[in-house]
Short mmCIF file of C-alpha atoms in Angstrom, two decimals:
data_model
loop_
_atom_site.label_atom_id
_atom_site.label_comp_id
_atom_site.label_asym_id
_atom_site.label_seq_id
_atom_site.Cartn_x
_atom_site.Cartn_y
_atom_site.Cartn_z
CA MET A 1 13.28 -32.59 -12.28
CA LYS A 2 10.09 -31.80 -14.20
CA HIS A 3 9.68 -28.30 -15.50
CA ARG A 4 7.42 -26.24 -17.74
CA LYS A 5 8.34 -23.86 -20.53
CA LEU A 6 5.77 -21.08 -20.79
CA ARG A 7 5.92 -19.00 -23.95
CA ALA A 8 4.20 -15.59 -24.05
CA ALA A 9 4.09 -12.87 -26.67
CA ARG A 10 4.81 -10.37 -23.89
CA VAL A 11 6.57 -10.89 -20.57
CA PHE A 12 7.17 -8.34 -17.82
CA ASP A 13 10.20 -9.35 -15.78
CA GLY A 14 9.61 -6.82 -12.98
CA VAL A 15 11.45 -4.00 -14.72
CA ARG A 16 11.02 -4.34 -18.49
CA LEU A 17 8.46 -5.51 -21.01
CA LEU A 18 9.97 -8.24 -23.17
CA GLU A 19 8.65 -9.57 -26.47
CA ASP A 20 8.30 -13.31 -27.21
CA HIS A 21 10.09 -14.90 -24.26
CA ILE A 22 9.93 -18.28 -22.58
CA LEU A 23 9.80 -18.71 -18.80
CA VAL A 24 11.21 -22.01 -17.61
CA ILE A 25 9.82 -23.04 -14.22
CA SER A 26 9.84 -26.02 -11.88
CA GLU A 27 6.70 -27.85 -10.78
CA GLU A 28 6.63 -25.68 -7.66
CA GLY A 29 6.82 -22.45 -9.64
CA ARG A 30 10.51 -21.78 -9.04
CA ILE A 31 12.04 -19.87 -11.92
CA GLU A 32 14.85 -21.64 -13.75
CA ALA A 33 15.34 -19.26 -16.68
CA LEU A 34 13.78 -16.46 -18.70
CA LEU A 35 15.00 -16.60 -22.32
CA PRO A 36 14.19 -15.16 -25.72
CA ALA A 37 12.07 -17.70 -27.59
CA ALA A 38 14.67 -17.90 -30.35
CA GLN A 39 17.11 -19.57 -27.94
CA LEU A 40 14.74 -22.52 -27.47
CA GLU A 41 13.57 -22.81 -31.06
CA GLY A 42 12.34 -26.31 -31.81
CA GLU A 43 11.82 -27.28 -28.17
CA GLU A 44 8.37 -28.15 -26.86
CA THR A 45 6.75 -25.18 -25.11
CA GLU A 46 3.32 -24.16 -23.76
CA THR A 47 1.91 -20.99 -25.25
CA VAL A 48 0.02 -18.86 -22.73
CA HIS A 49 -2.28 -16.03 -23.73
CA GLY A 50 -1.77 -12.85 -21.77
CA LEU A 51 1.06 -10.86 -20.25
CA LEU A 52 3.28 -13.13 -18.14
CA MET A 53 4.53 -11.37 -15.02
CA PRO A 54 5.58 -11.87 -11.37
CA GLY A 55 3.13 -11.74 -8.50
CA MET A 56 2.09 -8.26 -7.42
CA ILE A 57 2.74 -6.38 -4.17
CA ASN A 58 -0.10 -4.75 -2.24
CA ALA A 59 1.75 -1.94 -0.48
CA HIS A 60 -1.19 -0.81 1.65
CA CYS A 61 -3.99 -2.93 3.09
CA HIS A 62 -6.01 -3.27 6.32
CA LEU A 63 -6.87 -6.98 6.38
CA GLU A 64 -8.51 -6.74 9.80
CA LEU A 65 -11.24 -4.46 8.35
CA SER A 66 -12.34 -7.05 5.77
CA HIS A 67 -15.58 -7.77 7.61
CA PHE A 68 -16.65 -4.15 6.90
CA LYS A 69 -17.25 -5.04 3.26
CA GLY A 70 -20.22 -3.05 1.95
CA LEU A 71 -21.05 -1.48 5.32
CA ILE A 72 -19.76 2.06 4.77
CA PRO A 73 -21.34 4.10 1.96
CA CYS A 74 -19.27 5.63 -0.82
CA GLY A 75 -18.56 9.29 -1.38
CA THR A 76 -19.17 10.74 2.08
CA GLY A 77 -15.65 12.13 2.50
CA LEU A 78 -12.80 11.01 4.75
CA VAL A 79 -13.93 12.61 8.00
CA ASP A 80 -17.38 11.00 7.84
CA PHE A 81 -15.73 7.74 6.76
CA LEU A 82 -13.39 7.79 9.79
CA MET A 83 -16.23 8.49 12.21
CA ARG A 84 -18.22 5.59 10.76
CA VAL A 85 -15.24 3.22 11.08
CA VAL A 86 -14.57 4.28 14.68
CA THR A 87 -18.17 3.84 15.76
CA SER A 88 -18.71 0.66 13.72
CA ARG A 89 -15.69 -1.14 15.21
CA LYS A 90 -17.50 -1.11 18.53
CA ASP A 91 -20.67 -2.62 17.09
CA VAL A 92 -19.70 -4.79 14.09
CA PRO A 93 -18.58 -8.24 15.25
CA LEU A 94 -15.36 -9.63 13.85
CA VAL A 95 -15.99 -12.35 11.27
CA MET A 96 -12.84 -14.39 10.76
CA GLU A 97 -14.30 -16.04 7.68
CA GLU A 98 -14.40 -12.61 6.00
CA LEU A 99 -10.73 -12.01 6.78
CA ALA A 100 -9.86 -15.45 5.38
CA ALA A 101 -11.92 -14.77 2.27
CA ALA A 102 -10.11 -11.45 1.73
CA GLU A 103 -6.72 -13.17 2.04
CA ALA A 104 -7.80 -15.80 -0.48
CA GLU A 105 -9.12 -13.13 -2.83
CA MET A 106 -5.80 -11.27 -2.82
CA TYR A 107 -3.87 -14.47 -3.47
CA GLY A 108 -6.17 -15.37 -6.34
CA ALA A 109 -5.79 -11.85 -7.75
CA GLY A 110 -2.07 -12.49 -8.19
CA ILE A 111 -0.79 -10.74 -5.09
CA ALA A 112 2.38 -12.22 -3.60
CA GLY A 113 3.11 -9.82 -0.72
CA VAL A 114 1.17 -7.39 1.45
CA ALA A 115 2.15 -4.42 3.60
CA ASP A 116 -0.66 -4.61 6.14
CA ILE A 117 -1.78 -1.94 8.59
CA CYS A 118 -2.78 -3.39 11.97
CA ASN A 119 -4.49 -1.94 15.03
CA THR A 120 -5.15 -5.31 16.67
CA THR A 121 -4.06 -8.94 16.66
CA ASP A 122 -7.29 -10.04 14.95
CA ALA A 123 -5.77 -11.08 11.60
CA ILE A 124 -2.77 -13.01 12.94
CA PRO A 125 -4.33 -16.50 12.48
CA VAL A 126 -5.13 -15.76 8.83
CA LYS A 127 -1.65 -14.38 8.10
CA LYS A 128 0.09 -17.34 9.74
CA GLY A 129 -1.55 -19.69 7.24
CA SER A 130 -1.18 -17.39 4.25
CA ARG A 131 0.70 -18.22 1.07
CA MET A 132 1.67 -14.55 0.72
CA GLN A 133 4.44 -12.58 2.43
CA TRP A 134 3.36 -10.05 5.07
CA HIS A 135 5.01 -6.88 6.35
CA ASN A 136 2.93 -5.74 9.32
CA LEU A 137 2.83 -2.08 10.32
CA VAL A 138 1.17 -1.55 13.70
CA GLU A 139 -0.54 1.80 13.56
CA VAL A 140 -0.16 4.20 16.48
CA LEU A 141 -2.97 6.71 17.09
CA ASN A 142 -2.51 9.21 19.91
CA PHE A 143 -3.83 12.76 20.03
CA ARG A 144 -2.09 13.89 23.22
CA ASP A 145 1.45 13.46 24.55
CA GLU A 146 0.25 12.65 28.08
CA ASN A 147 -1.26 9.41 26.77
CA LEU A 148 1.95 8.33 25.03
CA PRO A 149 3.21 5.71 27.55
CA SER A 150 -0.08 3.79 27.56
CA ARG A 151 -0.42 4.00 23.77
CA LEU A 152 3.09 2.70 23.21
CA ASP A 153 2.37 -0.18 25.57
CA GLN A 154 -0.88 -0.93 23.74
CA TYR A 155 0.49 -0.89 20.21
CA GLY A 156 3.85 -2.32 21.22
CA GLY A 157 1.93 -5.32 22.53
CA VAL A 158 0.20 -5.77 19.18
CA ALA A 159 3.56 -5.68 17.39
CA ALA A 160 5.06 -8.15 19.87
CA ALA A 161 2.15 -10.57 19.34
CA HIS A 162 2.79 -10.51 15.59
CA ARG A 163 6.49 -11.21 16.10
CA GLU A 164 5.74 -14.05 18.52
CA ALA A 165 3.61 -15.57 15.76
CA GLY A 166 6.61 -15.42 13.42
CA LEU A 167 5.38 -12.36 11.51
CA HIS A 168 7.48 -9.26 10.87
CA ALA A 169 5.99 -6.22 12.64
CA GLY A 170 6.94 -2.68 13.64
CA LEU A 171 5.29 0.53 14.78
CA THR A 172 4.09 3.21 12.38
CA PRO A 173 2.15 6.47 12.77
CA HIS A 174 -1.45 6.51 11.54
CA ALA A 175 -1.81 10.01 10.09
CA PRO A 176 -0.80 13.61 10.86
CA TYR A 177 -4.30 14.39 12.15
CA SER A 178 -4.15 11.58 14.74
CA VAL A 179 -0.57 11.63 16.06
CA SER A 180 0.83 14.13 18.57
CA ARG A 181 4.23 15.80 18.36
CA GLY A 182 5.66 13.64 21.15
CA THR A 183 4.30 10.50 19.53
CA PHE A 184 5.96 11.38 16.24
CA ALA A 185 9.23 11.93 18.10
CA ALA A 186 8.99 8.55 19.84
CA ILE A 187 8.24 6.73 16.58
CA ASN A 188 11.12 8.53 14.86
CA GLU A 189 13.51 7.18 17.51
CA ALA A 190 11.99 3.69 17.44
CA THR A 191 12.13 3.29 13.66
CA ALA A 192 15.60 4.58 12.74
CA GLY A 193 16.60 3.01 9.44
CA GLY A 194 13.31 1.10 9.26
CA THR A 195 10.18 1.24 7.15
CA ILE A 196 7.04 3.10 8.19
CA SER A 197 3.79 4.15 6.54
CA VAL A 198 1.74 7.35 6.94
CA HIS A 199 -1.72 8.15 5.58
CA ASN A 200 -0.98 11.43 3.80
CA GLN A 201 -3.20 14.18 2.39
CA GLU A 202 -6.18 11.92 1.74
CA THR A 203 -8.62 14.84 1.96
CA ARG A 204 -8.58 18.60 1.48
CA ALA A 205 -9.63 18.94 5.10
CA GLU A 206 -6.25 17.58 6.22
CA ASN A 207 -4.38 20.44 4.55
CA GLU A 208 -6.92 22.90 5.93
CA LEU A 209 -6.38 21.60 9.46
CA PHE A 210 -2.66 22.37 9.38
CA ARG A 211 -3.02 25.63 7.49
CA SER A 212 -5.64 27.17 9.78
CA GLY A 213 -6.58 24.79 12.60
CA GLY A 214 -10.14 24.55 11.32
CA GLY A 215 -12.24 22.49 8.95
CA ASP A 216 -14.08 19.19 9.01
CA PHE A 217 -11.60 17.41 11.27
CA LEU A 218 -13.02 19.35 14.21
CA LEU A 219 -16.09 17.13 13.85
CA LEU A 220 -13.88 14.08 14.32
CA TYR A 221 -12.21 15.55 17.38
CA ALA A 222 -15.62 16.33 18.87
CA THR A 223 -16.46 12.61 18.77
CA PHE A 224 -13.37 12.00 20.93
CA ASN A 225 -14.29 14.88 23.27
CA THR A 226 -11.09 16.74 22.44
CA GLY A 227 -12.83 19.97 21.41
CA LEU A 228 -10.59 22.04 19.16
CA SER A 229 -7.72 20.59 17.14
CA PRO A 230 -5.06 19.09 19.43
CA PHE A 231 -2.38 20.03 16.89
CA GLU A 232 -0.46 23.22 16.28
CA VAL A 233 -1.32 25.38 13.29
CA HIS A 234 1.57 25.09 10.86
CA GLY A 235 0.44 27.53 8.20
CA GLY A 236 1.30 25.13 5.38
CA ASN A 237 0.00 21.87 4.01
CA SER A 238 -0.06 18.69 6.07
CA LEU A 239 2.98 17.02 4.51
CA GLN A 240 5.15 20.00 5.29
CA ALA A 241 3.97 19.88 8.91
CA TRP A 242 4.56 16.20 9.70
CA LEU A 243 7.50 15.04 7.56
CA PRO A 244 10.14 17.05 9.51
CA HIS A 245 9.49 14.77 12.51
CA PHE A 246 11.44 12.03 10.66
CA THR A 247 15.19 12.43 10.52
CA LEU A 248 16.76 8.98 11.01
CA GLY A 249 17.03 7.41 7.58
CA GLN A 250 13.60 5.80 7.46
CA THR A 251 11.89 4.50 4.37
CA ILE A 252 8.50 6.22 4.49
CA ILE A 253 5.51 4.98 2.49
CA LEU A 254 3.20 7.97 2.01
CA VAL A 255 -0.25 6.55 1.35
CA HIS A 256 -3.05 8.10 -0.75
CA ASN A 257 -1.58 11.57 -1.47
CA THR A 258 -4.87 12.57 -3.08
CA PHE A 259 -4.38 16.27 -2.36
CA THR A 260 -0.59 16.52 -2.48
CA GLU A 261 0.64 19.60 -4.34
CA GLU A 262 3.81 20.21 -6.31
CA ALA A 263 5.29 22.38 -3.55
CA ASP A 264 4.75 19.50 -1.11
CA ILE A 265 6.66 17.07 -3.33
CA LEU A 266 9.58 19.46 -3.70
CA PHE A 267 9.65 20.12 0.04
CA ALA A 268 9.54 16.39 0.79
CA GLN A 269 12.35 15.56 -1.62
CA GLU A 270 14.60 18.25 -0.16
CA HIS A 271 13.94 17.09 3.41
CA ALA A 272 14.49 13.45 2.44
CA GLU A 273 17.85 14.23 0.87
CA ARG A 274 18.96 16.16 3.93
CA TYR A 275 18.11 13.38 6.40
CA GLY A 276 18.74 10.26 4.34
CA LEU A 277 15.08 9.31 4.01
CA THR A 278 13.64 7.18 1.23
CA LEU A 279 10.20 8.42 0.21
CA VAL A 280 7.73 6.09 -1.48
CA PHE A 281 4.33 7.33 -2.68
CA CYS A 282 1.61 4.69 -2.53
CA LEU A 283 -1.49 5.14 -4.68
CA CYS A 284 -4.82 3.50 -3.81
CA PRO A 285 -7.00 5.05 -6.53
CA ASN A 286 -10.10 2.93 -6.02
CA ALA A 287 -10.19 3.82 -2.32
CA ASN A 288 -9.76 7.50 -3.17
CA LEU A 289 -12.76 7.29 -5.49
CA TYR A 290 -14.73 5.32 -2.88
CA ILE A 291 -14.17 7.86 -0.10
CA GLU A 292 -13.52 11.27 -1.68
CA ASN A 293 -14.46 10.71 -5.34
CA ALA A 294 -11.05 12.16 -6.23
CA LEU A 295 -7.73 10.90 -7.57
CA PRO A 296 -4.14 11.84 -6.72
CA PRO A 297 -2.06 14.02 -9.07
CA VAL A 298 -0.30 11.09 -10.70
CA ASP A 299 1.38 13.20 -13.38
CA LEU A 300 3.08 15.35 -10.72
CA PHE A 301 4.65 12.30 -9.09
CA VAL A 302 5.89 11.05 -12.45
CA LYS A 303 7.20 14.49 -13.38
CA HIS A 304 9.33 14.64 -10.23
CA GLY A 305 10.64 11.08 -10.46
CA CYS A 306 8.93 9.87 -7.29
CA ARG A 307 9.21 6.22 -6.33
CA MET A 308 5.70 4.76 -6.60
CA VAL A 309 3.88 1.67 -5.34
CA LEU A 310 0.24 0.55 -5.34
CA GLY A 311 -2.20 -0.51 -2.61
CA THR A 312 -5.81 -1.52 -2.20
CA ASP A 313 -6.65 -0.09 1.23
CA SER A 314 -9.37 -2.19 2.91
CA TYR A 315 -12.83 -3.55 2.30
CA SER A 316 -14.18 -0.65 4.33
CA SER A 317 -13.14 1.60 1.41
CA ASN A 318 -12.92 -0.53 -1.73
CA TRP A 319 -14.97 -2.85 -3.90
CA ARG A 320 -12.12 -5.32 -4.53
CA LEU A 321 -8.71 -6.21 -3.13
CA SER A 322 -6.88 -6.36 -6.44
CA ILE A 323 -3.75 -4.50 -7.55
CA ALA A 324 -4.70 -5.25 -11.15
CA SER A 325 -7.97 -3.41 -10.53
CA GLU A 326 -6.01 -0.42 -9.22
CA MET A 327 -3.96 -0.45 -12.44
CA ALA A 328 -7.16 -0.58 -14.50
CA THR A 329 -8.44 2.53 -12.72
CA LEU A 330 -5.17 4.37 -13.29
CA LYS A 331 -5.22 3.43 -16.98
CA LYS A 332 -8.81 4.65 -17.32
CA HIS A 333 -8.09 8.06 -15.81
CA PHE A 334 -4.46 8.45 -16.95
CA PRO A 335 -4.44 6.70 -20.35
CA HIS A 336 -1.04 8.15 -21.23
CA LEU A 337 0.59 6.32 -18.30
CA PRO A 338 2.87 3.60 -19.76
CA LEU A 339 1.93 0.03 -18.88
CA GLU A 340 5.56 -0.77 -18.05
CA THR A 341 5.56 2.06 -15.50
CA MET A 342 2.42 0.80 -13.76
CA LEU A 343 3.67 -2.78 -13.73
CA THR A 344 6.90 -1.66 -12.07
CA TRP A 345 4.87 0.13 -9.38
CA ALA A 346 2.83 -3.05 -8.91
CA THR A 347 5.77 -5.47 -8.59
CA SER A 348 9.47 -4.71 -8.11
CA ASN A 349 9.04 -1.28 -6.53
CA GLY A 350 6.91 -2.71 -3.74
CA ALA A 351 9.14 -5.73 -3.24
CA ASP A 352 12.25 -3.54 -3.04
CA VAL A 353 10.68 -1.14 -0.53
CA LEU A 354 9.63 -4.00 1.73
CA GLY A 355 12.90 -5.91 1.44
CA TRP A 356 11.53 -8.97 -0.38
CA GLU A 357 14.40 -10.05 -2.62
CA GLY A 358 12.54 -13.14 -3.85
CA LEU A 359 9.43 -11.26 -4.97
CA GLY A 360 8.59 -8.69 -7.63
CA ARG A 361 10.86 -9.98 -10.42
CA LEU A 362 11.20 -13.03 -12.64
CA ARG A 363 14.67 -14.07 -11.48
CA PRO A 364 16.18 -17.57 -11.56
CA GLY A 365 16.06 -19.32 -8.20
CA THR A 366 13.07 -17.37 -6.88
CA GLN A 367 9.36 -18.10 -6.46
CA PRO A 368 7.75 -14.68 -6.90
CA GLY A 369 4.38 -16.02 -7.98
CA ILE A 370 3.54 -16.19 -11.69
CA VAL A 371 0.56 -14.34 -13.11
CA LEU A 372 -1.13 -13.91 -16.49
CA LEU A 373 -2.55 -10.42 -16.98
CA ASN A 374 -5.09 -9.55 -19.66
CA GLU A 375 -3.86 -6.20 -20.99
CA THR A 376 -7.31 -5.22 -22.23
CA ASP A 377 -9.46 -5.61 -19.10
CA PHE A 378 -6.75 -6.20 -16.45
CA SER A 379 -8.24 -9.53 -15.42
CA VAL A 380 -5.79 -11.93 -13.79
CA GLN A 381 -5.09 -15.64 -13.85
CA ARG A 382 -2.69 -16.91 -11.20
CA LEU A 383 -0.54 -19.76 -12.48
CA TYR A 384 1.66 -20.23 -9.37
#
């Protein structure tokens, strides 16, 4: 069997940064060994320039919105952004070539697996032919309990279509400002022990909605002819209002967390321990800058030992679909953040959360994708 021996000054194995190691791989990119260079002294090797690492995991994407690229302006805030997406989906025709181009871009950017948020079956043909792994989360939106049966039929059908195409899929709630109490209860029962994703505290207005029942979200509800907020006033921040709906051992990916406060993190950790939940905080910094021109409190999450992953969101809210670009933004704004920490968020953490044993690490017998990362500008070259 032919194989290659790639020697790099620095290698990230999915957990640790290693100095001067050699990665032995088959022609297909299957890992045979990862060894200190001294163990193969005198053998013929190929020196590669850059940080050698496994393929990355995009823990939050909306592939089916890829044809919105460049259509929604930056910096208008989440509520305006949501209203533009809702109205545009009626008028902007689906362009499958744009979805295929987005999939190819992610692959070329060194991404090996994607947790994808779906409202429709539009992206199924692209995913079926993809070289990446996909974990599909079918997003349930439902303001009022009386509409629950029809909504579950609608979104359950989308999930079933993904599974019929051979793609993993399950239901997930969209966000606390778009999911009724009864809907949360139904999803809790349907996802016991499973993995879900929730858009969390992406804007100040979300916390305001649950503290007082007012704020900018009333504009969104007016577009749906619901009048006032359909949700009860909690008196506290959003996370403290919605998380108690989940009690059955779920793994919950909390996405964005731009306006999460320290008290929210402590509350969430206590609730998770009580009910056997696994909480995972997903950062999409470029999307946060695109929509709200704000960034999440990264240092708070690190301080409290939160499990972290990275996502790109969609082309309706980002300039690129690149996890390396998300790391570059984090490094720019949080220069004290260790590279090894970010790389773990970008690889093994995401793979572990999504149950992909063959991804996220450089382990013998696996094909996790092999990437060269430029540590200066975070550009990427995909080798396998």
